Every structure is written in structure tokens, then in C-alpha cells.
XYZ file of C-alpha atoms in Angstrom:
742
model
C 86.218 103.957 111.538
C 87.395 100.743 110.009
C 86.371 99.992 106.421
C 85.016 96.641 107.581
C 82.589 98.215 110.070
C 82.012 101.865 109.174
C 78.776 102.498 111.064
C 78.878 100.089 113.965
C 78.881 102.001 117.231
C 80.199 100.362 120.356
C 82.790 98.315 118.459
C 86.432 99.212 118.229
C 88.010 99.534 114.778
C 89.175 96.194 113.408
C 91.836 95.490 110.784
C 91.290 94.315 107.244
C 94.098 91.845 106.763
C 97.214 93.585 108.031
C 95.861 97.115 107.507
C 93.525 99.432 109.365
C 92.249 102.945 108.800
C 91.221 105.363 111.546
C 89.072 108.415 110.821
C 88.518 110.786 113.741
C 88.679 114.524 114.466
C 91.905 116.256 115.369
C 91.676 116.608 119.149
C 93.204 119.032 121.567
C 93.376 117.810 125.148
C 90.457 119.978 126.271
C 88.295 119.119 123.268
C 88.857 115.389 123.765
C 87.972 115.577 127.458
C 84.815 117.589 126.762
C 83.583 115.255 124.036
C 84.227 112.066 126.004
C 83.162 113.297 129.440
C 86.300 112.987 131.527
C 85.394 112.158 135.097
C 86.338 114.599 137.848
C 88.591 113.306 140.602
C 87.430 115.569 143.475
C 84.503 113.389 144.506
C 86.585 110.241 144.259
C 89.332 111.736 146.427
C 86.782 112.945 148.967
C 85.241 109.493 149.177
C 88.644 107.855 149.533
C 89.772 110.216 152.271
C 86.535 109.785 154.218
C 86.866 106.010 153.938
C 90.410 106.148 155.300
C 89.353 108.352 158.221
C 86.368 106.118 158.927
C 88.657 103.078 159.010
C 91.117 104.810 161.341
C 88.448 105.710 163.887
C 86.078 102.757 163.646
C 88.391 99.764 163.265
C 90.621 100.228 166.298
C 89.918 96.752 167.690
C 90.687 95.141 164.358
C 93.828 97.211 164.029
C 95.050 96.096 167.452
C 94.388 92.470 166.540
C 96.180 92.892 163.214
C 99.198 94.464 164.892
C 99.332 91.686 167.493
C 99.152 88.957 164.845
C 101.800 90.764 162.812
C 104.165 91.132 165.753
C 103.724 87.507 166.871
C 103.287 85.437 163.678
C 103.377 82.242 165.725
C 99.821 83.019 166.868
C 98.666 82.720 163.251
C 100.522 79.669 161.964
C 100.877 77.416 165.017
C 97.124 76.817 165.619
C 96.795 75.905 161.903
C 99.702 73.427 162.056
C 98.841 70.051 160.445
C 100.422 67.879 163.092
C 99.892 64.444 161.537
C 100.944 65.530 158.052
C 103.890 67.801 158.838
C 105.504 66.780 162.113
C 107.579 63.885 160.709
C 108.896 66.027 157.850
C 109.775 68.844 160.245
C 111.593 66.468 162.608
C 113.677 64.913 159.817
C 114.432 68.346 158.360
C 115.284 69.790 161.780
C 117.747 67.017 162.598
C 119.562 67.406 159.265
C 119.607 71.192 159.521
C 120.764 71.081 163.144
C 123.776 68.933 162.294
C 124.772 71.339 159.520
C 124.211 74.316 161.849
C 126.556 72.801 164.447
C 129.371 72.363 161.953
C 128.889 75.765 160.328
C 128.748 77.437 163.736
C 132.087 75.903 164.695
C 133.645 76.764 161.342
C 132.373 80.338 161.055
C 133.568 81.151 164.601
C 137.085 81.104 163.173
C 136.090 84.032 160.955
C 135.075 85.998 164.055
C 138.414 85.176 165.728
C 136.722 83.681 168.797
C 136.861 80.086 170.140
C 134.781 77.745 167.912
C 132.334 76.767 170.666
C 130.880 80.302 170.685
C 129.571 79.670 167.175
C 127.023 77.281 168.680
C 125.444 80.094 170.683
C 124.962 81.999 167.427
C 123.234 78.913 166.005
C 120.995 78.365 169.045
C 119.550 81.551 170.570
C 118.526 83.413 167.360
C 116.664 80.276 166.251
C 114.533 80.357 169.382
C 113.636 84.010 168.831
C 112.887 83.545 165.125
C 110.521 80.690 165.944
C 108.260 83.223 167.691
C 108.755 86.365 165.595
C 109.820 85.185 162.107
C 107.558 84.972 159.048
C 109.559 82.648 156.763
C 108.871 78.933 157.097
C 112.009 77.659 155.424
C 115.103 79.710 156.279
C 117.549 78.424 158.876
C 118.708 81.192 161.197
C 122.309 81.182 162.386
C 125.854 82.176 161.408
C 126.602 83.441 157.904
C 130.217 83.662 156.652
C 130.030 87.256 155.398
C 128.560 88.523 158.678
C 131.065 86.479 160.661
C 133.935 88.071 158.770
C 132.457 91.545 159.304
C 132.233 90.933 163.057
C 135.754 89.500 162.946
C 137.026 92.701 161.354
C 135.710 94.741 164.273
C 137.081 92.207 166.761
C 140.641 92.223 165.428
C 140.613 96.025 165.120
C 139.714 96.504 168.788
C 141.564 93.486 170.174
C 144.611 92.855 167.948
C 146.858 89.835 168.180
C 149.532 89.777 170.874
C 152.353 91.663 169.161
C 154.793 90.926 171.998
C 154.690 87.239 171.205
C 153.689 86.211 174.741
C 151.734 83.178 173.611
C 151.070 81.839 177.102
C 147.774 80.132 177.797
C 146.793 82.860 180.260
C 147.443 85.629 177.753
C 145.624 83.786 174.948
C 142.653 83.170 177.249
C 142.478 86.862 178.199
C 142.586 87.925 174.534
C 139.841 85.432 173.685
C 137.633 86.765 176.478
C 138.069 90.322 175.235
C 137.277 89.286 171.680
C 134.169 87.411 172.766
C 132.893 90.527 174.551
C 133.597 92.724 171.519
C 131.799 90.289 169.196
C 128.833 90.084 171.580
C 128.622 93.872 171.947
C 128.788 94.493 168.183
C 126.094 91.858 167.667
C 123.893 93.408 170.360
C 124.194 96.876 168.806
C 123.450 95.584 165.286
C 120.356 93.898 166.716
C 119.246 97.198 168.223
C 119.598 98.893 164.829
C 117.600 96.117 163.123
C 114.882 96.315 165.772
C 114.588 100.097 165.393
C 114.419 99.826 161.597
C 111.669 97.227 161.914
C 109.631 99.287 164.377
C 109.949 102.347 162.131
C 108.800 100.263 159.125
C 112.062 100.607 157.207
C 111.892 97.142 155.678
C 111.743 98.734 152.239
C 115.452 99.649 152.417
C 116.331 96.268 150.947
C 114.934 97.341 147.560
C 117.761 99.885 147.239
C 120.368 97.115 147.336
C 120.470 95.853 143.770
C 121.292 92.318 142.750
C 124.594 93.525 141.293
C 125.561 95.319 144.496
C 124.796 92.306 146.691
C 126.533 89.899 144.299
C 129.638 92.067 144.182
C 129.707 92.494 147.934
C 129.276 88.797 148.763
C 131.792 87.709 146.131
C 134.383 90.125 147.519
C 133.592 88.893 151.028
C 134.169 85.317 149.879
C 137.658 86.301 148.683
C 138.414 87.866 152.056
C 137.141 84.728 153.812
C 139.416 82.606 151.633
C 142.475 84.697 152.481
C 141.614 84.877 156.183
C 141.463 81.073 156.460
C 144.913 80.469 154.954
C 146.590 80.902 158.335
C 144.503 78.044 159.784
C 145.008 75.791 156.761
C 148.779 76.336 156.844
C 149.054 76.889 160.634
C 150.981 80.136 160.338
C 151.068 83.018 162.875
C 149.545 85.677 160.611
C 148.374 88.870 162.386
C 145.266 90.774 161.387
C 145.801 93.841 159.176
C 143.062 96.409 159.752
C 143.986 99.001 157.157
C 143.417 99.663 153.464
C 144.684 96.826 151.248
C 144.876 94.620 154.340
C 144.287 91.586 152.146
C 147.556 92.314 150.319
C 149.502 92.553 153.576
C 147.904 89.301 154.752
C 149.026 87.486 151.603
C 152.505 88.979 151.965
C 152.720 87.666 155.537
C 151.516 84.215 154.459
C 154.007 83.853 151.630
C 156.879 85.209 153.680
C 156.340 82.354 156.165
C 155.341 79.690 153.666
C 158.355 77.517 154.546
C 156.995 77.124 158.103
C 153.805 75.464 156.878
C 152.553 72.491 158.891
C 152.360 69.793 156.217
C 149.820 67.705 158.150
C 147.414 70.642 158.377
C 147.951 71.534 154.714
C 147.301 67.991 153.471
C 144.253 67.633 155.706
C 142.848 70.935 154.464
C 143.319 70.097 150.788
C 141.800 66.632 151.138
C 138.768 67.926 153.057
C 138.275 70.859 150.676
C 138.471 68.633 147.584
C 135.987 66.110 148.959
C 133.566 68.825 150.076
C 133.627 70.566 146.677
C 133.114 67.292 144.777
C 130.223 66.125 146.947
C 128.545 69.543 146.839
C 128.736 69.436 143.044
C 127.123 65.988 143.132
C 124.391 67.342 145.394
C 123.714 70.180 142.934
C 123.668 68.030 139.813
C 121.582 65.188 141.203
C 119.367 67.053 143.676
C 116.261 65.869 141.814
C 117.266 62.211 142.284
C 118.712 62.376 145.795
C 116.131 62.046 148.604
C 118.283 64.389 150.688
C 121.616 66.149 150.088
C 124.648 64.149 151.201
C 125.674 65.609 154.610
C 129.323 65.856 153.637
C 130.209 68.416 156.347
C 128.968 66.041 159.040
C 130.757 63.046 157.559
C 134.054 64.890 157.166
C 133.877 66.339 160.691
C 133.234 62.977 162.338
C 135.875 61.244 160.218
C 138.495 63.958 160.820
C 137.853 63.975 164.576
C 138.177 60.175 164.765
C 141.401 60.096 162.747
C 142.881 62.978 164.737
C 142.030 61.218 168.020
C 143.289 57.733 167.176
C 146.401 58.832 165.251
C 147.101 61.525 167.881
C 147.780 64.264 165.337
C 148.304 66.941 168.000
C 151.368 65.243 169.537
C 152.816 63.556 166.437
C 152.449 66.383 163.912
C 151.889 69.414 166.174
C 148.609 70.315 164.477
C 146.345 73.028 165.894
C 143.187 71.620 167.477
C 140.066 73.538 168.395
C 140.233 73.419 172.225
C 136.439 73.294 172.390
C 134.747 74.195 175.658
C 131.052 73.361 175.707
C 128.901 74.874 178.434
C 126.245 77.528 178.644
C 127.457 81.045 179.236
C 125.583 83.316 181.645
C 124.038 86.364 179.947
C 126.172 89.492 180.112
C 125.567 93.182 179.566
C 127.214 94.582 176.424
C 130.261 96.821 176.680
C 129.088 100.402 176.123
C 132.646 101.449 175.281
C 132.566 99.084 172.291
C 129.343 100.715 171.071
C 131.094 104.041 170.523
C 133.862 102.450 168.447
C 131.696 100.107 166.334
C 128.644 102.099 165.271
C 129.631 101.899 161.594
C 130.350 98.172 161.808
C 127.024 97.519 163.528
C 125.036 99.419 160.898
C 126.822 97.489 158.150
C 126.164 94.163 159.870
C 122.495 95.050 160.420
C 121.924 95.943 156.755
C 123.874 93.025 155.271
C 122.328 90.475 157.623
C 118.815 91.608 156.810
C 119.434 91.900 153.052
C 120.832 88.368 152.803
C 118.157 86.795 155.012
C 115.248 88.540 153.317
C 116.551 87.636 149.848
C 116.642 83.948 150.770
C 113.261 84.163 152.534
C 111.734 85.795 149.454
C 112.968 82.971 147.220
C 111.242 80.343 149.337
C 108.097 82.429 149.856
C 107.636 82.660 146.087
C 108.375 78.975 145.606
C 105.908 77.849 148.284
C 103.400 80.671 147.767
C 103.165 82.402 151.139
C 103.911 86.006 152.207
C 106.886 87.291 154.182
C 106.897 90.651 155.955
C 110.129 92.627 155.587
C 109.453 94.802 158.642
C 108.654 91.812 160.821
C 111.819 90.078 159.586
C 113.824 93.088 160.766
C 112.202 92.814 164.192
C 112.820 89.048 164.353
C 116.498 89.280 163.418
C 116.976 92.318 165.636
C 115.616 90.530 168.701
C 117.584 87.413 167.744
C 120.856 89.333 167.645
C 120.060 91.139 170.900
C 119.429 87.821 172.686
C 122.368 86.119 170.960
C 124.731 88.958 171.847
C 123.571 88.820 175.470
C 124.670 85.167 175.603
C 128.071 85.869 173.982
C 127.074 84.787 170.499
C 127.867 86.689 167.316
C 125.740 88.082 164.491
C 123.280 85.763 162.783
C 121.418 85.785 159.493
C 120.877 82.790 157.259
C 123.025 80.738 154.902
C 121.623 79.562 151.579
C 123.240 76.140 151.945
C 121.779 75.560 155.408
C 118.343 76.849 154.398
C 118.535 74.650 151.313
C 119.032 71.617 153.539
C 116.022 72.566 155.670
C 113.761 73.032 152.647
C 114.972 70.095 150.562
C 114.662 67.607 153.432
C 110.967 68.384 153.790
C 110.758 71.256 156.274
C 107.254 72.713 156.368
C 107.308 75.366 159.111
C 109.437 77.003 161.782
C 109.051 73.778 163.795
C 112.018 72.462 161.773
C 114.035 75.439 163.025
C 113.233 74.730 166.654
C 114.195 71.062 166.163
C 117.541 72.152 164.725
C 118.040 74.357 167.800
C 117.440 71.293 169.994
C 120.196 69.445 168.105
C 122.573 72.351 168.748
C 121.561 72.292 172.430
C 122.351 68.569 172.672
C 125.823 69.199 171.240
C 126.441 72.058 173.678
C 125.400 70.114 176.762
C 126.094 66.457 176.020
C 128.274 65.368 173.110
C 130.356 68.403 172.167
C 133.431 67.082 173.967
C 133.731 64.362 171.306
C 134.807 67.062 168.813
C 137.730 68.234 170.964
C 140.410 66.539 168.762
C 139.089 68.310 165.643
C 141.749 70.316 163.776
C 141.255 74.002 163.070
C 142.345 73.357 159.496
C 139.314 71.074 159.041
C 136.963 73.797 160.259
C 138.654 76.315 157.943
C 138.183 73.963 154.983
C 134.513 73.470 155.842
C 134.054 77.250 155.980
C 135.594 77.600 152.515
C 133.487 74.724 151.203
C 130.355 76.744 151.937
C 131.595 79.621 149.755
C 131.379 77.701 146.492
C 128.210 79.482 145.370
C 129.598 82.936 146.135
C 132.878 82.324 144.326
C 131.018 81.002 141.276
C 129.425 84.443 140.893
C 132.620 85.510 139.104
C 131.096 83.914 136.011
C 128.446 86.657 135.981
C 130.943 89.450 135.323
C 131.309 88.860 131.578
C 127.580 88.370 131.083
C 126.766 91.465 133.122
C 129.263 93.584 131.167
C 127.523 92.691 127.910
C 124.073 93.340 129.374
C 124.624 96.455 131.464
C 127.999 98.145 131.896
C 126.645 100.370 134.679
C 125.626 97.351 136.769
C 128.976 95.715 136.093
C 130.835 98.818 137.300
C 128.634 98.778 140.425
C 129.617 95.172 141.056
C 133.347 95.856 140.796
C 132.990 99.057 142.827
C 131.573 96.846 145.570
C 134.624 94.605 145.264
C 136.960 97.552 145.715
C 135.029 99.134 148.580
C 134.625 95.818 150.374
C 137.845 96.080 152.373
C 138.796 95.090 155.877
C 135.924 96.811 157.722
C 133.244 95.870 155.170
C 131.535 99.230 155.428
C 128.398 98.477 153.480
C 126.938 101.506 155.196
C 129.305 103.615 153.082
C 128.200 101.836 149.919
C 124.573 102.257 150.906
C 125.106 105.939 151.714
C 126.827 106.502 148.366
C 124.064 104.703 146.509
C 121.400 106.688 148.347
C 123.171 110.018 147.949
C 123.671 109.724 144.201
C 120.189 108.414 143.503
C 118.170 110.058 146.278
C 115.968 112.222 144.082
C 115.403 109.429 141.555
C 114.556 106.790 144.181
C 111.989 108.973 145.945
C 109.939 109.405 142.773
C 110.306 106.073 140.993
C 110.460 103.351 143.648
C 106.618 103.356 143.471
C 106.008 104.157 139.772
C 102.673 105.211 138.357
C 100.989 102.122 136.900
C 97.565 102.356 135.267
C 95.145 100.183 133.328
C 94.172 101.684 129.972
C 91.005 101.362 127.905
C 89.946 102.482 124.455
C 88.136 105.825 124.453
C 86.002 106.887 121.488
C 86.339 103.561 119.610
C 89.375 104.872 117.761
C 93.102 104.501 118.386
C 93.191 106.527 121.613
C 93.814 104.777 124.947
C 93.536 106.455 128.337
C 93.261 105.563 132.014
C 89.994 103.683 132.325
C 89.183 105.408 135.629
C 89.107 108.833 133.965
C 86.348 108.208 131.390
C 82.894 106.664 131.439
C 82.547 105.832 127.732
C 85.271 103.205 127.384
C 85.742 99.931 125.560
C 87.850 97.009 126.773
C 88.224 93.971 124.495
C 87.141 90.784 126.201
C 90.048 88.965 127.824
C 92.555 91.775 127.131
C 94.143 94.106 129.681
C 96.375 97.065 128.816
C 98.921 97.920 131.523
C 101.029 101.093 131.428
C 104.152 101.853 133.460
C 105.261 105.493 133.358
C 108.750 105.419 134.836
C 112.098 103.664 134.471
C 112.067 100.065 135.733
C 115.025 98.956 137.812
C 115.964 97.006 140.922
C 114.258 99.432 143.336
C 110.783 99.211 141.792
C 110.685 95.913 139.912
C 108.944 94.145 142.806
C 106.316 96.927 142.963
C 105.833 96.590 139.191
C 105.415 92.811 139.430
C 102.839 93.056 142.228
C 100.847 95.697 140.365
C 100.839 93.561 137.236
C 99.509 90.580 139.213
C 96.664 92.691 140.633
C 95.670 93.700 137.093
C 95.678 90.120 135.872
C 96.159 87.157 138.184
C 98.889 85.227 139.968
C 100.029 82.855 137.211
C 102.234 80.746 139.455
C 99.341 80.097 141.819
C 96.963 79.248 138.962
C 99.525 76.944 137.361
C 100.117 75.047 140.599
C 96.387 74.713 141.260
C 95.886 73.265 137.790
C 98.776 70.837 138.103
C 97.470 69.703 141.499
C 94.026 69.263 139.954
C 95.526 67.209 137.119
C 97.223 64.927 139.644
C 93.930 64.353 141.421
C 92.055 63.747 138.159
C 94.643 61.206 136.985
C 94.507 59.451 140.329
C 90.696 59.346 140.284
C 90.686 57.998 136.710
C 93.163 55.285 137.696
C 90.964 54.221 140.641
C 87.816 54.294 138.517
C 86.293 57.134 140.518
C 85.954 59.215 137.331
C 84.559 58.135 133.984
C 85.059 59.815 130.609
C 81.860 60.464 128.646
C 81.055 62.578 125.577
C 79.678 65.195 127.973
C 82.857 65.282 130.024
C 83.996 63.717 133.293
C 81.437 62.055 135.557
C 82.247 61.232 139.167
C 81.378 57.609 139.991
C 82.165 57.680 143.730
C 82.640 60.024 146.629
C 86.250 61.130 146.427
C 88.072 61.225 149.753
C 89.906 64.469 150.463
C 93.698 64.400 150.255
C 95.824 67.362 151.244
C 97.841 69.220 148.669
C 100.991 68.642 150.694
C 100.675 64.858 150.423
C 100.182 65.098 146.677
C 103.122 67.476 146.288
C 105.546 64.924 147.742
C 107.953 67.784 148.538
C 108.622 68.375 144.838
C 107.210 71.821 144.263
C 109.250 72.272 141.076
C 107.054 69.740 139.267
C 104.046 71.973 139.853
C 105.832 74.859 138.124
C 106.016 73.033 134.787
C 103.431 73.768 132.052
C 100.288 71.669 132.327
C 100.586 68.441 130.349
C 97.364 66.748 129.239
C 98.812 64.423 126.586
C 98.222 61.309 128.687
C 94.605 62.222 129.500
C 91.745 60.760 127.434
C 89.984 64.137 127.429
C 90.952 67.796 127.108
C 90.237 69.607 130.374
C 88.236 72.823 130.078
C 89.226 74.782 133.174
C 86.306 77.153 132.727
C 83.728 74.354 132.916
C 82.496 72.407 135.932
C 85.160 70.143 137.442
C 84.717 66.939 139.478
C 83.766 67.321 143.152
C 86.640 68.274 145.426
C 88.628 69.876 142.601
C 88.676 73.655 142.283
C 90.938 75.969 140.306
C 90.859 79.776 140.020
C 88.956 81.052 137.003
C 91.043 82.997 134.485
C 89.224 85.501 132.302
C 92.314 87.063 130.684
C 94.175 85.692 127.680
C 96.405 88.662 126.796
C 98.072 91.574 128.590
C 99.499 94.473 126.584
C 102.366 96.208 128.382
C 102.684 99.856 127.372
C 106.346 100.787 127.867
C 106.362 103.901 125.706
C 107.294 105.955 128.798
C 109.946 103.544 130.070
C 113.311 105.178 129.403
C 115.582 102.804 131.291
C 115.747 99.292 132.721
C 118.576 97.403 134.387
C 119.558 93.734 134.531
C 117.304 93.053 137.538
C 114.312 94.369 135.609
C 115.183 92.346 132.528
C 115.338 89.131 134.542
C 111.755 89.672 135.696
C 110.484 90.943 132.342
C 111.719 87.789 130.647
C 109.247 85.946 132.839
C 106.223 88.192 132.369
C 106.487 89.703 128.893
C 103.781 88.890 126.353
C 103.214 91.867 124.034
C 104.670 95.356 124.382
C 104.273 98.791 123.038
C 107.740 100.235 123.468
C 110.230 102.763 122.181
C 113.139 102.144 119.823
C 115.894 102.652 122.412
C 114.195 100.202 124.751
C 114.040 97.556 122.027
C 117.679 98.109 121.041
C 118.826 97.501 124.597
C 116.835 94.278 124.805
C 118.537 93.057 121.632
C 121.997 93.922 122.989
C 121.287 92.028 126.183
C 120.254 88.809 124.386
C 116.764 89.232 125.801
C 114.970 87.369 123.036
C 114.665 83.606 122.738
C 112.299 81.025 121.202
C 109.355 82.182 123.317
C 110.041 85.927 123.501
C 110.492 87.281 119.976
C 110.847 90.788 118.521
C 107.583 90.178 116.642
C 105.771 90.517 119.981
C 106.672 94.227 120.110
C 104.415 96.773 118.391
C 104.668 100.454 117.525
C 101.399 101.434 119.188
C 98.918 100.025 121.660
C 96.314 99.899 118.915
C 98.550 97.704 116.753
C 99.025 95.296 119.642
C 95.314 95.106 120.491
C 94.247 94.586 116.881
C 96.882 91.880 116.496
C 95.379 90.058 119.481
C 91.836 90.344 118.130
C 92.896 89.227 114.663
C 94.773 86.250 116.068
C 91.758 85.316 118.163
C 89.447 85.473 115.117
C 91.793 83.309 113.070
C 91.827 80.711 115.802
C 87.990 80.809 115.795
C 87.999 80.744 119.539
C 85.055 82.627 121.011
C 85.970 81.340 124.436
C 89.259 81.861 126.193
C 92.101 79.369 125.921
C 93.369 78.824 129.457
C 96.155 76.464 128.380
C 97.779 79.277 126.404
C 97.528 81.581 129.390
C 99.343 79.043 131.509
C 102.214 78.783 129.065
C 102.546 82.539 128.760
C 102.502 83.334 132.453
C 103.631 80.160 134.177
C 107.069 81.460 135.122
C 106.030 84.787 136.632
C 108.204 85.162 139.696
C 111.034 87.205 141.181
C 114.450 85.546 140.902
C 116.545 85.423 144.261
C 119.833 86.795 145.689
C 121.986 85.001 147.596
């Protein structure tokens, strides 16, 4: 018992100043359980099992409905579409995204080694399928440079360049037709793999691809894209090298022919690349001030095509033009012979395409607060690739730059995606011939311009080495393994094989909520004992396994269920503040000593109109400095304004059993940490990784749970705050979210 309250039952021991004394018997495990009546788990398990069986046999109609809504998400979101509020934003966003999709489709087709016009099929058909089956509202489905290069590797391996040098138009056309069929067949097979994985509920596989692995893989792919486009920028006859260290042989071939460079193509490429990089940097730096990103790809394409046409570059300077042929292709059956030779490539393409797309979708789902289903995404992309491959397209996923355009220009739902598909359709059927004079070097430069973000990931190597040498080695291992065939399946197999036993047991770690038992310094699972004490407004959360990339999302979701979703609460409060300020300005609210009094019936305005497409503003801490009154979120609010009630002011994280965490885990913990009980090795690693800052300090870490809880109670008493302080909760938890991938 504490000296300050020796005989008070029902109260936990409290400190005197910075000291406390605990007097209790010496317990064995059995003695403690007998004295404090540990609850048996047999009856609870029996009840749980009977409930599950009852649900399985009595809710069949509901289950069928749930499966149907899950398989066809359009049934859920389309009837709830706010036509008057969203349609204009979706149209504007769709037009902008469609123009970017056209240019990226043409450019990325060069990576596949097929005629550029086939890139438009990859930008059109998967979009139609995703509109019906996809769950993300903001990603733009279509070609992605890494996937395009992976398909291109399979294409050049099965249909190599004409080694005899018979560069006749007939021979080139025959080679192109073969390559188109190979690309379509590989895409079809990868779609089949994605569809099967989705049906078998294997969407969880993405958690085994760590941030370091994906970063290393995409950065290495960007280097290969850069090297592969040199032959178009310099207009040199460089063959494809499908063997180990093929990138070295490619560079050797380029430099051995460097004197044959077409100067017009080289100058055009450098000018376009420089302008694209500069404008993209401007878009990044001033994205908060620009109403929409500058469509530099569109401007450069139109300008280059006009100059090439009027100056007649093809005849005067012998530049290579695109020879675009725009018309719909009839659907074809895939080549079964290609299936047997490209199983490994198709598995790699299926995994990479899904990992990239789901990472981007997850970023936007967290930002805009809606769920995405990993298994349904696999089904959507699988069907999209099957349909796209049937119409001679190549593999599709999403590109961060294109999805960024769709989201930043106001896209609300998948309607923006279908509008962008209409723009691609118009180009295919009506105006595509205007791009016929476009140089291949311009398309190559545009493809490289979209790799800026991937190449900038090189800056992470030094930081990652200081934080976690194991993750850094994983990143560079990805670079080395990422050779001509891009066999991510091999990387995935290696990762799974070496960590199989660990992953099975820790990807869903044991997480429990603790409570004080016996009013002493002992804390146990609150479900196991009846005589427990939980301080008001305090939750104690224990994780009993290492925390790393494979289980950090599970950990974050469990923590939210124990407490609340801080990002959602923060946004609701900021939206409420906007409405209150607006009502005060109009005189609809009046400040009195008793609080706010509504003077008129407030007309309802949607949250979307108030957001003004600037979600980031809602993620900032609540600011009440310009209000004439301090808002008490726990009290009654004006009519039409509701915010979730928060009854928690502190969460103690018990990490005494956490023996390891990686860089992915640290990124999330920096956003959720408040007070820890932890071990010495854990704390040392956090210090080495520069984990602490002005908000997260070593003083927030305690030796025991009891120390942490008493610190909270003492701090609360000093503040003389019998009620909770919601503003402090907002500041502590406002940034709780999972940071994105690619």
C-alpha cells in the first residue's frame, strides 16, 4: 500500500512526490491466481465457438449479400454518389488524368518493346474493369514503368532483335506482331495469377514485402529503365541483352557506338528531360499554391509534335518517329506456348503490380478515411490484366504521378477513372493521328521524367544504414537481384524461405489490454480477472512479439480498437471548427458565459464542400486561438455539429516483450508513441536511429508499467483536471497513420 493511502481499498497505490512504496505478499503464479480469482477460459471459448457456428448456419442470406457487395463494390458506392457535389470535380480530374494516361501509355510502351499505340490499350481496358471491381477511389489504373520493363524483359527474351540486320518494314512488322502477342500473353497469365490469389484470399502477401525491399526493387528498376531508354534518346541500334549483367553489356554497346549518335534526337531528349524535371520540381514545391499540377507532359508532347511536323525533323535530321497506328484491335486468345516459357515472369509481374497498386491505394485510403480491400484489389487487377491482355495490351498497375494528378485535381470516386478512359478512347479513335510526327526520343524522355521519385530514393541509403543495417542490406540485395528478368518471385521466395517460421507466428502478434490486479504493482490481461482496476482515461496496451514490416499494420489496427481513430477524430474536430467559425461570422452563433447559443437554424453543408479538396489542412492540430471561447468537445455542441467523444487521455504501451523492430515499425511508432514500458536494448536502438525529437523524448519511457501509470496520475493531479483534456489527446495522436510506398 502507498503511505498516502494505507487502508483505502479499491484505490491503486499512488506516489508521494517521486516515490512510492508497495507492500504485498510474495506470489507464486498459482497463489496469485487463487487469491484473485482468475477466470476460466473454457466457457468463454464454448460461447465463442457456438456463436461462430450459429452465424455460419443462420446468416447465409446476409453472407451472400456481403459477398456480392464485396465482389462488386460499384453496387455500394454508385447509388450513394453525390451527383451535384462531385460530378464536376470528377470530370475535371478525369480529363487531366486521361491526358497524362495517354502520354504515359505511349511512353511506357517503349519499355515493353512494342509500338507506342499499344500503350493506350493498357490505359483503357483495365480502367473499365477497375471501375466495376476496384475499391480505391483515387488511384489511376494503367501502365507503370517497372511493370512495363518487366514485360519488356520477357518480350525481348522470347522475340530478340533481328540479328541478321534485315531491317525491312515487313520484317520489323512481323517482329512487332510477335512481341505484341508475347506481351499480351504474359499480361493475361499474370492476370490469371492475380485473380487466383484474390479468390483464395491471399491479399495478405503484400505485408511480407517490406518498405526497404520495395524501395530497393523500384530504384533498381528505375536504373534499368534509364539504361534501356538510352538507345531511343541517342537513336542507336542497341540489341537487348537477356543474361546476367545485361545492363553492363547494354552500356558497352551504347558507348561503343556513341559516335553514331543522332544529334537532333540527343538535343531534343536533353531539352525535354530538363524541362520536365524542372517543372515537376515546381509542382512538388508549390503544390499547396497551385490549383492543379502543371501538365508538363502534355505541353511537351504537343509542342514536340508540332515542331517535328512543321520543321520536318524526320526528313531533315533522320530522327526516329513513333509510327503510331490508332485503331481498336480485335480480342485474341493468348499464346499457350508463351505461358510455359513465362510462368516466372508472370508471377513476378502479378506480385509487383499488386504491391505497388495497393501501396498507393492504402496511402489515399488513409488520407481520405475509407477502407480498401486487398483481396478485392487482387481480383480487380487480375480481371483488368486478363481483359487488357485479350485486347493486346500489356500489364497495368498504377503510377504514383498519375494517381497524384487524379487526386490533386479533385477526383472523388472511380467516376474520374472512367472519364480518363473516355479521353484515352477519344485519342484512339479520333485524334491520335495528330501525334504521328512525335519522336521516340521525346517519349523516352517523358518516361524518364516520371522516374524522378524512384531515383531520389537513393538518398535513403545513408539514413537507412544508420537506422537499420539489416534493412539496408536487404535494399541493396534487391538492387543486385533485380537483373534483366526482374524475378521478384525469387526475392519473395528467398524472403519467405528464410523467415517462414517467424512470419507464421508473428504476423498477427498477441496484443492485450492490461489492468491492475490487487491494487498493487501487478498488471495482467483484464479479461482473465474479475477484480481489476483501470484508471479513468488510461489504457495499457501490451504487444508480445517483435514489431516489423509484416505485422505493423496489424499492430496499428489493434491499437486503434483499444483507443480510437485519432485521425478521424482530428478531422471531425477541424471540420466542426470550420462550421463554428462560419456560423459565428454569419451571426448564427452567439458567445455567452454559458457557452455557444444557436441564434438561427443552420443550413446543412456537406463536409466535402467545406474541405475544398485540401484534406491536409484537416490533419493539422486544432487551433482555437482565433475563437472567443474555448471549445469543450465533451459538452453539448451547436445543432448540426457532432464529433466523436473521446474518453481516453493516455495510452501506456508495454513493450517489455518486444525484442526487435525495423525501420518500418519505427516510422509508425513515431506517430503513435506516448508513454512506453520498454527494455534497455529497445531504448538503445531508438537512440541510435535518431527516434527522439521535441515531442518524443526519452523521459516518456519508464522502467515498469506501474511507473508509467503513476506518472500519468500524478501529472493529472498537478494539472487539477478532473475532466479529460481532449485538446491534448488531439496533439498526441493526431498523426496516427501508416506511411506509404511507392
